[in-house]
Coordinates of C-alpha atoms in Angstrom, one line a residue:
M12 CA 19.9 -28.8 -28.8
S13 CA 17.2 -26.0 -28.9
Q14 CA 16.5 -24.3 -25.6
N15 CA 12.9 -24.2 -26.7
S16 CA 12.9 -27.8 -26.9
L17 CA 13.7 -28.2 -23.3
F18 CA 11.2 -25.8 -22.1
R19 CA 8.3 -26.5 -24.4
K20 CA 4.9 -26.5 -22.6
K21 CA 1.8 -28.2 -22.7
T22 CA -1.4 -25.9 -22.8
V23 CA -4.3 -26.1 -20.8
E24 CA -6.5 -26.9 -23.7
S25 CA -4.3 -29.5 -25.0
I26 CA -4.4 -31.3 -21.5
M27 CA -8.3 -31.1 -21.2
A28 CA -8.7 -32.3 -25.1
Q29 CA -6.7 -35.4 -24.1
V30 CA -8.8 -36.0 -21.1
T31 CA -11.8 -35.6 -23.2
A32 CA -10.3 -38.0 -25.8
N33 CA -9.6 -40.6 -23.1
A34 CA -13.0 -40.5 -21.8
A35 CA -14.7 -40.7 -25.5
Q36 CA -12.2 -43.8 -26.1
A37 CA -12.6 -47.5 -24.5
E38 CA -13.4 -47.0 -21.0
S39 CA -10.4 -48.9 -20.0
N40 CA -8.7 -45.6 -20.5
T41 CA -10.4 -43.7 -17.6
L42 CA -10.4 -43.8 -13.9
H43 CA -13.2 -44.4 -11.7
K44 CA -14.9 -41.1 -10.4
H45 CA -15.8 -41.8 -6.8
L46 CA -14.3 -39.0 -4.6
K47 CA -16.2 -36.4 -2.9
M48 CA -15.0 -33.5 -0.7
R49 CA -15.2 -35.3 2.4
D50 CA -13.2 -38.1 1.0
L51 CA -10.6 -35.4 0.0
V52 CA -10.5 -34.0 3.4
A53 CA -10.0 -37.5 5.0
F54 CA -7.3 -38.3 2.6
G55 CA -5.5 -35.0 3.5
I56 CA -5.8 -36.0 7.3
A57 CA -4.8 -39.5 6.7
A58 CA -1.4 -38.1 5.0
I59 CA -0.7 -35.2 7.4
I60 CA -1.6 -37.0 10.8
G61 CA 0.9 -39.7 11.0
A62 CA 4.7 -39.6 11.8
G63 CA 4.3 -35.8 12.7
I64 CA 1.9 -36.2 15.6
F65 CA 3.2 -39.6 16.7
S66 CA 6.9 -39.0 16.5
T67 CA 8.6 -35.7 15.2
I68 CA 6.2 -33.6 17.5
G69 CA 8.2 -34.8 20.4
Q70 CA 11.8 -33.8 19.0
A71 CA 10.4 -30.4 17.9
S72 CA 8.8 -29.7 21.3
A73 CA 12.0 -30.6 23.0
Q74 CA 14.0 -28.1 20.8
G75 CA 11.3 -25.1 20.9
G76 CA 9.5 -25.8 24.2
P77 CA 5.7 -24.8 24.3
A78 CA 6.6 -22.1 21.7
V79 CA 6.8 -24.9 19.0
I80 CA 3.0 -24.0 18.7
F81 CA 4.3 -20.9 16.8
L82 CA 6.4 -23.1 14.3
F83 CA 3.2 -25.1 13.6
L84 CA 1.3 -22.1 12.9
F85 CA 4.3 -20.8 10.5
T86 CA 4.4 -24.1 8.7
A87 CA 0.6 -24.3 8.4
L88 CA 0.6 -20.8 6.8
A89 CA 3.4 -21.7 4.3
S90 CA 1.5 -24.9 3.5
G91 CA -1.5 -22.9 3.3
F92 CA 0.0 -20.3 0.9
A93 CA 1.3 -23.4 -1.3
A94 CA -2.3 -24.9 -1.1
F95 CA -3.9 -21.9 -2.6
A96 CA -1.4 -22.4 -5.5
Y97 CA -2.3 -26.1 -5.7
A98 CA -5.8 -25.3 -5.6
E99 CA -5.9 -22.7 -8.5
F100 CA -3.8 -25.3 -10.8
A101 CA -6.2 -28.1 -9.8
S102 CA -8.9 -26.1 -10.6
M103 CA -7.4 -24.9 -13.8
V104 CA -5.9 -28.4 -14.9
P105 CA -8.2 -31.1 -13.0
V106 CA -6.1 -34.2 -14.1
A107 CA -3.6 -36.5 -12.3
G108 CA -0.1 -35.5 -12.0
S109 CA -0.3 -32.8 -9.0
A110 CA 2.9 -30.5 -9.4
Y111 CA 4.3 -32.2 -12.3
T112 CA 1.5 -31.6 -14.6
Y113 CA 1.2 -27.8 -13.2
S114 CA 4.9 -27.3 -13.8
Y115 CA 4.6 -28.7 -17.5
V116 CA 2.0 -25.9 -18.2
A117 CA 3.7 -23.1 -16.3
F118 CA 7.6 -23.7 -17.0
G119 CA 7.7 -26.4 -19.6
E120 CA 9.0 -30.0 -20.0
L121 CA 12.6 -29.9 -18.5
I122 CA 11.3 -28.3 -15.2
A123 CA 8.2 -30.9 -15.2
W124 CA 10.7 -33.7 -15.6
I125 CA 12.8 -32.5 -12.7
I126 CA 9.6 -31.8 -10.2
G127 CA 8.2 -35.3 -11.3
W128 CA 11.7 -37.0 -10.5
A129 CA 11.6 -34.9 -7.0
L130 CA 8.1 -36.3 -6.3
I131 CA 9.5 -39.8 -7.0
M132 CA 12.1 -39.4 -4.2
E133 CA 9.6 -37.7 -2.0
Y134 CA 7.0 -40.5 -2.2
A135 CA 9.5 -43.4 -2.6
I136 CA 11.7 -42.5 0.3
G137 CA 8.8 -41.2 2.5
N138 CA 7.1 -44.7 2.1
I139 CA 10.2 -46.4 2.9
T140 CA 10.4 -44.5 6.1
V141 CA 6.9 -44.9 6.9
A142 CA 6.8 -48.7 6.4
I143 CA 10.1 -49.0 8.8
S144 CA 8.3 -46.8 11.5
W145 CA 5.1 -48.9 11.1
S146 CA 7.1 -52.0 11.7
D147 CA 8.6 -50.4 14.8
Y148 CA 5.0 -49.3 16.2
L149 CA 3.6 -52.8 15.5
T150 CA 6.1 -54.8 17.3
T151 CA 5.9 -52.4 20.4
M152 CA 2.2 -52.6 20.1
L153 CA 2.4 -56.5 20.1
E154 CA 4.8 -56.6 23.1
Q155 CA 2.1 -54.8 25.1
I156 CA -0.6 -57.3 24.6
H157 CA -1.5 -58.9 27.7
I158 CA -4.5 -61.6 27.8
E159 CA -4.4 -63.3 31.3
S160 CA -7.2 -65.7 30.5
L161 CA -5.3 -67.1 27.4
N162 CA -1.9 -66.7 29.3
I163 CA -0.5 -64.4 26.9
K164 CA 2.0 -61.7 28.0
G165 CA 3.2 -60.0 25.2
I166 CA 3.7 -61.1 21.5
H167 CA 7.4 -61.2 20.8
L168 CA 8.5 -61.7 17.1
P169 CA 12.1 -63.1 16.6
A170 CA 14.7 -60.3 16.3
W171 CA 15.9 -61.3 12.8
M172 CA 12.0 -60.8 11.6
Q173 CA 11.8 -57.1 12.9
M174 CA 15.1 -55.7 11.9
D175 CA 16.5 -54.6 8.7
Y176 CA 19.7 -56.5 7.3
L177 CA 22.2 -53.3 7.2
S178 CA 21.1 -52.4 11.0
A179 CA 21.8 -56.1 12.1
A180 CA 25.2 -56.5 10.4
K181 CA 26.6 -53.0 11.5
G182 CA 25.3 -53.6 15.1
F183 CA 26.8 -57.1 15.0
Q184 CA 30.2 -55.8 14.3
E185 CA 30.1 -53.2 16.8
V186 CA 29.2 -55.8 19.4
K187 CA 32.0 -57.8 18.4
T188 CA 34.4 -54.8 18.9
Q189 CA 33.1 -54.1 22.2
L190 CA 33.1 -57.6 23.3
A191 CA 36.6 -57.9 22.2
Q192 CA 37.4 -54.7 24.7
G193 CA 36.1 -56.7 27.6
L194 CA 32.7 -55.2 27.8
K195 CA 29.6 -57.5 28.4
L196 CA 26.5 -57.8 26.2
Q197 CA 24.3 -56.8 29.0
D198 CA 26.3 -53.6 29.3
L199 CA 25.6 -52.3 25.9
G200 CA 22.5 -50.6 24.6
L201 CA 19.3 -52.3 23.8
N202 CA 19.8 -51.3 20.1
L203 CA 22.9 -53.0 20.0
Q204 CA 21.7 -56.2 22.1
G205 CA 18.8 -56.5 19.5
A206 CA 21.0 -56.2 16.5
Y207 CA 23.4 -58.9 18.1
E208 CA 20.5 -61.1 18.8
A209 CA 18.9 -60.6 15.2
W210 CA 22.5 -61.4 13.4
T211 CA 23.1 -64.6 15.5
S212 CA 19.8 -66.0 15.7
A213 CA 18.7 -65.6 11.9
P214 CA 18.4 -68.6 9.6
R215 CA 21.2 -68.8 7.2
I216 CA 21.4 -69.4 3.6
G217 CA 25.0 -70.3 3.0
A218 CA 26.9 -67.4 4.5
F219 CA 24.0 -65.1 4.1
H220 CA 22.2 -64.3 7.2
L221 CA 18.3 -63.8 6.6
V222 CA 17.6 -60.8 8.6
L223 CA 14.3 -59.2 6.9
D224 CA 11.8 -56.7 8.3
I225 CA 9.0 -58.8 7.8
P226 CA 6.2 -56.4 9.3
A227 CA 7.5 -53.6 7.0
L228 CA 6.9 -56.0 3.9
F229 CA 3.6 -57.0 5.2
I230 CA 2.2 -53.5 5.5
I231 CA 3.5 -52.5 1.9
V232 CA 2.1 -55.7 0.2
L233 CA -1.3 -55.0 2.1
I234 CA -1.3 -51.5 1.1
T235 CA -0.4 -52.0 -2.4
W236 CA -3.0 -54.7 -2.8
L237 CA -5.7 -52.1 -1.6
V238 CA -4.4 -49.4 -4.0
Y239 CA -4.5 -51.9 -6.8
R240 CA -8.0 -52.8 -6.3
G241 CA -9.5 -49.3 -6.6
I242 CA -9.8 -46.0 -5.5
K243 CA -13.3 -46.8 -3.7
E244 CA -11.7 -49.4 -1.5
S245 CA -8.9 -47.2 -0.8
R246 CA -11.2 -44.4 0.1
N247 CA -13.3 -46.5 2.4
A248 CA -10.1 -47.7 4.2
S249 CA -8.8 -44.2 4.6
N250 CA -12.2 -43.1 6.1
A251 CA -12.2 -45.6 8.5
M252 CA -8.5 -45.1 9.7
V253 CA -9.0 -41.3 9.9
I254 CA -12.1 -41.8 12.2
I255 CA -10.1 -43.9 14.4
K256 CA -7.2 -42.0 14.7
L257 CA -9.0 -38.9 15.2
A258 CA -11.1 -40.5 18.1
V259 CA -8.0 -41.4 19.8
I260 CA -6.4 -38.0 19.3
L261 CA -9.4 -36.4 20.8
L262 CA -9.3 -38.9 23.7
V263 CA -5.7 -38.0 24.3
I264 CA -6.6 -34.4 24.4
A265 CA -9.7 -34.8 26.6
V266 CA -7.7 -37.0 29.1
G267 CA -4.3 -35.4 29.0
V268 CA -5.9 -31.8 29.7
F269 CA -6.5 -32.8 33.1
Y270 CA -3.0 -33.6 33.6
I271 CA -1.4 -30.2 32.5
D272 CA 0.9 -28.5 34.8
M273 CA 0.9 -24.8 33.7
K274 CA 4.5 -24.3 35.3
N275 CA 5.6 -26.5 32.6
W276 CA 4.8 -23.7 29.9
S277 CA 7.2 -21.5 31.7
P278 CA 9.6 -20.4 29.8
F279 CA 7.6 -20.7 26.9
A280 CA 10.4 -20.1 24.5
P281 CA 13.6 -21.4 26.3
E282 CA 15.8 -21.3 23.3
G283 CA 14.1 -18.2 21.8
V284 CA 13.3 -18.1 18.0
S285 CA 16.4 -20.1 17.2
G286 CA 15.4 -23.1 19.3
V287 CA 11.8 -22.9 17.8
L288 CA 13.2 -22.8 14.2
K289 CA 15.5 -26.0 14.8
G290 CA 12.3 -28.1 14.5
V291 CA 11.4 -26.8 11.2
S292 CA 12.2 -29.8 9.2
A293 CA 10.4 -32.0 11.6
V294 CA 7.3 -29.8 11.8
F295 CA 7.0 -29.6 8.0
F296 CA 7.6 -33.2 7.6
A297 CA 4.5 -33.6 9.6
Y298 CA 2.5 -31.6 6.8
I299 CA 3.9 -33.6 3.9
G300 CA 1.1 -35.3 2.3
F301 CA -1.8 -32.8 1.3
D302 CA -0.4 -32.2 -1.9
A303 CA -0.9 -36.0 -2.7
I304 CA -4.6 -35.2 -2.6
S305 CA -4.2 -33.4 -6.1
T306 CA -2.9 -36.5 -7.6
T307 CA -6.6 -37.8 -7.4
A308 CA -8.0 -35.2 -9.6
E309 CA -9.3 -37.6 -12.4
E310 CA -11.1 -39.7 -9.7
C311 CA -13.0 -36.7 -7.9
E312 CA -16.8 -36.2 -8.8
N313 CA -16.1 -32.5 -9.2
P314 CA -12.5 -31.7 -8.8
Q315 CA -12.5 -27.8 -9.6
R316 CA -15.0 -27.4 -6.6
D317 CA -13.7 -29.9 -4.2
L318 CA -9.9 -30.2 -4.5
P319 CA -9.3 -26.7 -3.2
R320 CA -11.7 -27.1 -0.5
G321 CA -10.4 -30.6 0.5
M322 CA -6.8 -29.3 0.7
M323 CA -7.6 -26.3 2.9
W324 CA -9.8 -28.1 5.4
A325 CA -7.3 -30.8 5.7
I326 CA -4.7 -28.1 6.6
I327 CA -6.9 -26.4 9.0
I328 CA -8.0 -29.3 10.8
C329 CA -4.6 -30.8 11.1
T330 CA -3.0 -27.5 12.4
I331 CA -5.8 -27.0 15.1
L332 CA -4.9 -30.6 16.4
Y333 CA -1.0 -30.3 16.2
I334 CA -1.0 -27.0 18.3
I335 CA -3.6 -28.6 20.9
I336 CA -1.4 -31.8 21.2
A337 CA 1.9 -29.7 21.4
L338 CA 0.4 -27.7 24.4
V339 CA -0.9 -30.9 26.0
L340 CA 2.5 -32.8 25.7
T341 CA 4.6 -29.7 26.9
G342 CA 2.0 -29.1 29.7
I343 CA 2.2 -33.0 31.1
V344 CA 5.8 -33.2 31.4
P345 CA 8.7 -30.5 30.8
Y346 CA 9.5 -30.0 27.3
D347 CA 13.2 -31.1 27.4
Q348 CA 12.1 -34.5 28.3
L349 CA 10.2 -34.9 24.9
A350 CA 13.1 -35.8 22.8
V351 CA 11.7 -39.5 22.3
G352 CA 10.3 -41.4 19.6
E353 CA 7.0 -42.1 20.9
P354 CA 6.0 -38.8 22.7
L355 CA 2.2 -39.3 23.0
A356 CA 3.0 -42.8 24.7
F357 CA 5.8 -41.4 26.6
V358 CA 3.8 -38.7 28.6
F359 CA 1.0 -41.1 29.7
E360 CA 3.8 -43.6 30.8
Q361 CA 5.0 -40.7 33.1
I362 CA 1.4 -40.3 34.6
N363 CA 1.2 -44.0 35.1
M364 CA -1.6 -44.7 32.5
P365 CA -0.5 -47.9 30.8
K366 CA -4.0 -48.5 29.2
M367 CA -3.9 -45.2 27.4
T368 CA -0.3 -45.9 26.1
F369 CA -1.6 -49.3 24.5
I370 CA -4.5 -47.2 22.9
I371 CA -2.0 -44.8 21.6
S372 CA 0.1 -47.6 20.1
I373 CA -2.8 -49.1 18.2
S374 CA -3.8 -45.4 16.9
A375 CA -0.2 -45.0 15.8
V376 CA -0.1 -48.2 13.7
I377 CA -3.3 -47.3 12.1
A378 CA -2.2 -43.6 11.4
M379 CA 1.3 -44.8 9.8
A380 CA -0.9 -47.2 7.7
S381 CA -2.9 -44.6 6.2
V382 CA -0.1 -42.1 5.5
L383 CA 1.4 -45.1 3.6
L384 CA -1.8 -45.6 1.8
V385 CA -2.3 -41.8 0.4
F386 CA 1.6 -41.7 -0.7
Q387 CA 1.2 -45.3 -2.1
M388 CA -1.7 -44.2 -4.0
G389 CA -0.1 -40.7 -5.2
Q390 CA 3.1 -42.1 -6.8
P391 CA 1.6 -44.4 -9.5
R392 CA -0.6 -41.6 -10.5
I393 CA 2.1 -39.3 -11.2
W394 CA 4.0 -42.1 -13.1
M395 CA 0.9 -42.5 -15.2
S396 CA 0.8 -38.7 -16.1
M397 CA 4.5 -38.8 -17.0
S398 CA 4.1 -41.8 -19.1
R399 CA 1.1 -40.2 -20.9
D400 CA 3.4 -37.6 -21.9
G401 CA 5.9 -39.9 -23.4
L402 CA 8.5 -39.2 -20.5
L403 CA 8.3 -42.8 -19.1
P404 CA 7.5 -46.2 -20.9
S405 CA 4.0 -46.3 -22.0
V406 CA 3.3 -49.2 -19.7
F407 CA 3.2 -47.0 -16.9
Q408 CA -0.2 -45.6 -18.0
R409 CA -1.9 -49.0 -18.2
I410 CA -5.1 -48.9 -16.4
H411 CA -6.6 -52.2 -14.9
P412 CA -9.8 -53.2 -17.1
K413 CA -11.9 -54.1 -13.9
Y414 CA -10.5 -52.2 -11.1
K415 CA -9.7 -48.6 -12.9
T416 CA -6.4 -48.1 -11.3
P417 CA -3.0 -47.5 -13.0
S418 CA -2.2 -51.2 -12.3
F419 CA 1.5 -51.7 -13.6
A420 CA 2.6 -48.4 -12.0
T421 CA 1.1 -49.5 -8.6
I422 CA 2.9 -52.7 -8.7
V423 CA 6.3 -51.3 -9.6
V424 CA 5.7 -48.7 -6.7
G425 CA 5.0 -51.6 -4.2
F426 CA 8.5 -53.3 -5.4
V427 CA 10.3 -50.0 -5.1
V428 CA 9.1 -49.6 -1.7
A429 CA 9.2 -53.2 -0.4
I430 CA 12.7 -54.4 -1.5
P431 CA 14.5 -51.4 0.4
A432 CA 12.2 -51.5 3.3
L433 CA 13.3 -55.2 4.1
F434 CA 17.3 -54.4 4.0
M435 CA 17.6 -50.6 4.7
N436 CA 17.3 -48.4 7.7
L437 CA 17.5 -45.0 6.0
T438 CA 18.7 -41.9 7.9
M439 CA 18.3 -38.2 7.0
V440 CA 15.0 -39.3 5.4
T441 CA 13.0 -36.5 7.0
D442 CA 15.2 -34.0 5.6
L443 CA 15.3 -35.6 2.1
C444 CA 11.6 -35.8 1.9
S445 CA 11.1 -32.1 3.2
I446 CA 13.6 -30.8 0.4
G447 CA 11.8 -32.7 -2.2
T448 CA 8.5 -31.6 -1.1
L449 CA 9.4 -27.9 -0.5
F450 CA 11.1 -27.9 -4.0
A451 CA 7.6 -28.9 -5.6
F452 CA 5.8 -26.2 -3.3
V453 CA 8.3 -23.7 -4.5
L454 CA 7.7 -24.5 -8.2
V455 CA 3.7 -24.6 -7.8
C456 CA 3.8 -21.3 -6.3
G457 CA 6.2 -19.8 -9.1
G458 CA 3.9 -21.3 -11.7
V459 CA 0.9 -19.3 -10.4
L460 CA 3.2 -16.3 -10.5
V461 CA 4.4 -17.0 -14.1
L462 CA 0.7 -17.7 -15.4
Q463 CA -1.1 -14.7 -13.3
N464 CA -0.6 -12.0 -16.1
K465 CA -1.0 -14.4 -19.2
P466 CA -4.8 -13.7 -20.3
D467 CA -4.8 -16.6 -23.0
V468 CA -4.7 -19.2 -20.1
P469 CA -8.1 -20.6 -19.3
R470 CA -9.0 -20.4 -15.6
G471 CA -10.8 -22.6 -13.4
S472 CA -13.6 -21.7 -10.8
F473 CA -11.1 -21.3 -8.1
K474 CA -8.5 -18.3 -8.1
T475 CA -6.1 -17.2 -5.4
P476 CA -7.2 -13.9 -3.9
Y477 CA -5.1 -11.0 -5.2
V478 CA -3.1 -8.7 -3.1
N479 CA -0.4 -6.6 -4.9
A480 CA 2.9 -8.1 -3.8
G481 CA 4.6 -5.1 -5.6
I482 CA 3.6 -2.8 -2.7
V483 CA 3.8 -5.4 0.2
L484 CA 6.9 -6.9 -0.1
P485 CA 8.9 -3.7 -0.8
A486 CA 7.1 -2.2 2.2
A487 CA 8.0 -4.9 4.6
F488 CA 11.7 -5.0 3.5
G489 CA 11.8 -1.1 3.8
L490 CA 10.2 -1.3 7.2
G491 CA 12.7 -4.0 8.1
L492 CA 15.7 -2.0 7.1
I493 CA 14.4 1.1 9.0
Y494 CA 13.9 -0.9 12.1
S495 CA 17.5 -2.5 12.0
L496 CA 19.0 0.9 11.3
T497 CA 17.3 2.6 14.3
L498 CA 18.9 -0.1 16.5
G499 CA 22.5 1.0 15.5
F500 CA 25.2 -1.6 15.1
Q501 CA 25.3 -2.6 18.8
G502 CA 23.4 -5.4 19.4
N503 CA 21.5 -5.1 15.9
P504 CA 20.2 -8.8 15.0
V505 CA 20.2 -8.1 11.1
F506 CA 23.9 -6.8 11.3
N507 CA 24.8 -9.6 13.6
A508 CA 23.4 -12.0 11.0
I509 CA 25.3 -10.4 8.3
Y510 CA 28.5 -10.5 10.2
N511 CA 28.0 -14.1 11.2
F512 CA 27.0 -15.1 7.7
L513 CA 30.4 -13.4 6.3
A514 CA 32.7 -14.4 9.0
F515 CA 33.4 -18.3 8.0
E516 CA 36.2 -19.8 9.4
S517 CA 36.4 -22.3 6.5
W518 CA 35.1 -23.1 3.1
S519 CA 33.1 -25.8 4.7
D520 CA 31.5 -23.4 6.9
F521 CA 30.9 -21.2 4.1
G522 CA 29.2 -24.2 2.3
Q523 CA 26.7 -24.6 5.3
K524 CA 25.6 -21.0 4.7
I525 CA 24.8 -21.4 0.9
P526 CA 21.1 -22.4 1.4
A527 CA 20.7 -19.1 3.2
L528 CA 22.6 -17.3 0.6
I529 CA 20.1 -18.7 -2.1
F530 CA 17.1 -17.7 0.0
W531 CA 18.1 -14.1 0.7
T532 CA 19.2 -13.7 -2.9
F533 CA 16.0 -15.0 -4.1
T534 CA 14.1 -12.8 -1.7
L535 CA 15.8 -9.7 -2.8
F536 CA 15.1 -10.5 -6.5
L537 CA 11.4 -11.4 -5.9
T538 CA 11.1 -8.2 -3.9
I539 CA 12.3 -6.1 -6.7
I540 CA 10.6 -7.8 -9.8
S541 CA 7.3 -7.8 -7.8
I542 CA 7.1 -4.0 -8.4
P543 CA 6.7 -3.9 -12.3
K544 CA 5.1 -7.3 -12.6
K545 CA 2.5 -6.5 -9.9
L546 CA 2.8 -10.2 -8.4
S547 CA 0.3 -11.9 -6.3
L548 CA 1.2 -11.7 -2.8
I549 CA -0.1 -15.2 -1.5
P550 CA 1.9 -17.5 -3.9
A551 CA 4.8 -15.2 -3.5
L552 CA 4.7 -15.6 0.3
G553 CA 4.1 -19.4 -0.2
L554 CA 7.3 -19.4 -2.5
L555 CA 9.5 -17.5 -0.2
S556 CA 8.4 -19.4 3.4
C557 CA 8.9 -22.7 1.3
L558 CA 12.4 -21.7 0.2
Y559 CA 13.2 -20.2 3.6
M560 CA 12.3 -23.8 5.1
M561 CA 14.5 -25.4 2.5
S562 CA 17.5 -23.1 3.6
E563 CA 17.0 -24.3 7.2
I564 CA 17.9 -27.8 5.7
P565 CA 21.6 -28.8 6.0
L566 CA 23.7 -28.4 3.1
Q567 CA 24.7 -32.3 2.7
N568 CA 20.9 -32.8 2.0
W569 CA 21.0 -30.4 -0.7
I570 CA 23.8 -32.2 -2.0
Y571 CA 22.0 -35.5 -1.9
F572 CA 19.1 -34.0 -3.4
G573 CA 21.4 -32.6 -6.1
I574 CA 22.9 -36.1 -6.9
W575 CA 19.3 -37.5 -7.3
L576 CA 18.4 -34.7 -9.8
V577 CA 21.5 -35.3 -11.8
I578 CA 20.5 -38.8 -12.0
G579 CA 17.2 -37.8 -13.2
L580 CA 18.7 -35.5 -15.8
V581 CA 20.7 -38.5 -17.4
I582 CA 17.3 -40.4 -17.7
Y583 CA 15.6 -37.4 -19.1
F584 CA 18.4 -36.6 -21.8
G585 CA 18.8 -40.5 -22.6
Y586 CA 15.3 -41.5 -22.9
S587 CA 12.4 -38.9 -22.0
R588 CA 13.5 -36.0 -24.3
K589 CA 13.3 -38.0 -27.6
N590 CA 10.3 -40.0 -26.6
S591 CA 8.3 -36.9 -25.3
K592 CA 4.8 -36.5 -27.0
L593 CA 5.6 -33.1 -27.7
N594 CA 8.8 -33.7 -29.1
Q595 CA 7.0 -36.4 -31.6
A596 CA 4.4 -33.8 -32.2
G597 CA 6.8 -31.1 -33.1

């Protein structure tokens, strides 16, 4: 096996020539161009403002206190650095495929396959999670509906229709054990009571209990149909949902600001820096989605101009809203009470405003649906790009003759998300989605660094502003070292961190420190090579900040991510490598 065959690259010229050839052929090979910059900004807001502002912001605030706003700023900077890299590639290669296509140009086929496979995990697991969360929000909202004139006091779905099979089966067995020990059902937690009710009341087919998360199935089918129908329909739905949820968020801010007690902001950082950083995975999960904008490049009227602007504005707008909402939440109630699943609704319950709680529940349902729309739209376009390159079967690049969407890939994505959502209640999905996305960000930033000194690569209209990392990174490293030495050994945070890292009690303890070791090793490597290579600072900072956030994710999720990549490599060497268009051409 030739090493060159694993890292064979596509050129920008060949990609653009293929796009031109597709456009010159039958119209069935092309996608409709309907998107303007405002639509891209709306897609970005639709993807970013979802679970983050309605769920994970509460957990992050409970861990870091009001100082969690600095974590939002840090994460926004990291995402912004990555967005510069995405924008430069999107301007250079304005085609569908996102980080997969960019990696094919910068690193070659094997790395492109790995990143494409990682993005499949990001979008698929993310969509399953969002669908299950949407189901929970919907059932909560329905139970809050009260219409006195119609004598409706809450709409209650049967328990077996709103819970996944695995949770019901596991909960039923746990309840049986507790009852056998003499406990009563009403003494158990509400989750266990719900699981027991779902299992015992469910219809049966033989011995099989028909416990299915029907609302999750409904939203997936609805969104898949919308994405299948066309980009114009998806755009209109996204714009409408964004307007509604932005209106509700602004209402929350306008009302909540009058109930802020500034005493709740003291202490501002109760757990210090370590407490703030505990929420890094949850907060980054709030920013996942802006990269999905780049998958729509072929459907933009002016991708080289609008894609960079769309990504930047989406991140800026969402960061401002996240910071204000975090300050409002931690101002209304003490930060340590915010570790709840629905923090916005919770704080208005505390100040006895049930109407606001209901409005927030409606907005949460809309917000989660808009996230699902953008992710469900991005995944088929990545598969379409991989299929065009021969790495997936050709049927995945089939475009609907009327709707001009990747029809087969869209339907398959619908099944891939819908079936697990019916039966599964996934855990650790936040970290798994985050690590897959961060991995993509690292490679895109690295791709800009790889290509920056190659004069033969055609450039787009957008280029990341250049600052010499060969000066800044070594200077920052040197200043940090001098500062540490001036503190001496007693109480020195750097020496303490090194000591704590080396002083592990078991190999299992050492294993948990491997992600941090990877980060610091690569930081030192990048700092050294930045001097002779005169690397660009912004993508270098993007790479390091994203790699740092990866290092904060527990080792077990790195292991699961590694297993997923191994499965992908088996598929690559079994099918994709020999069917690659570059392999056939060579």
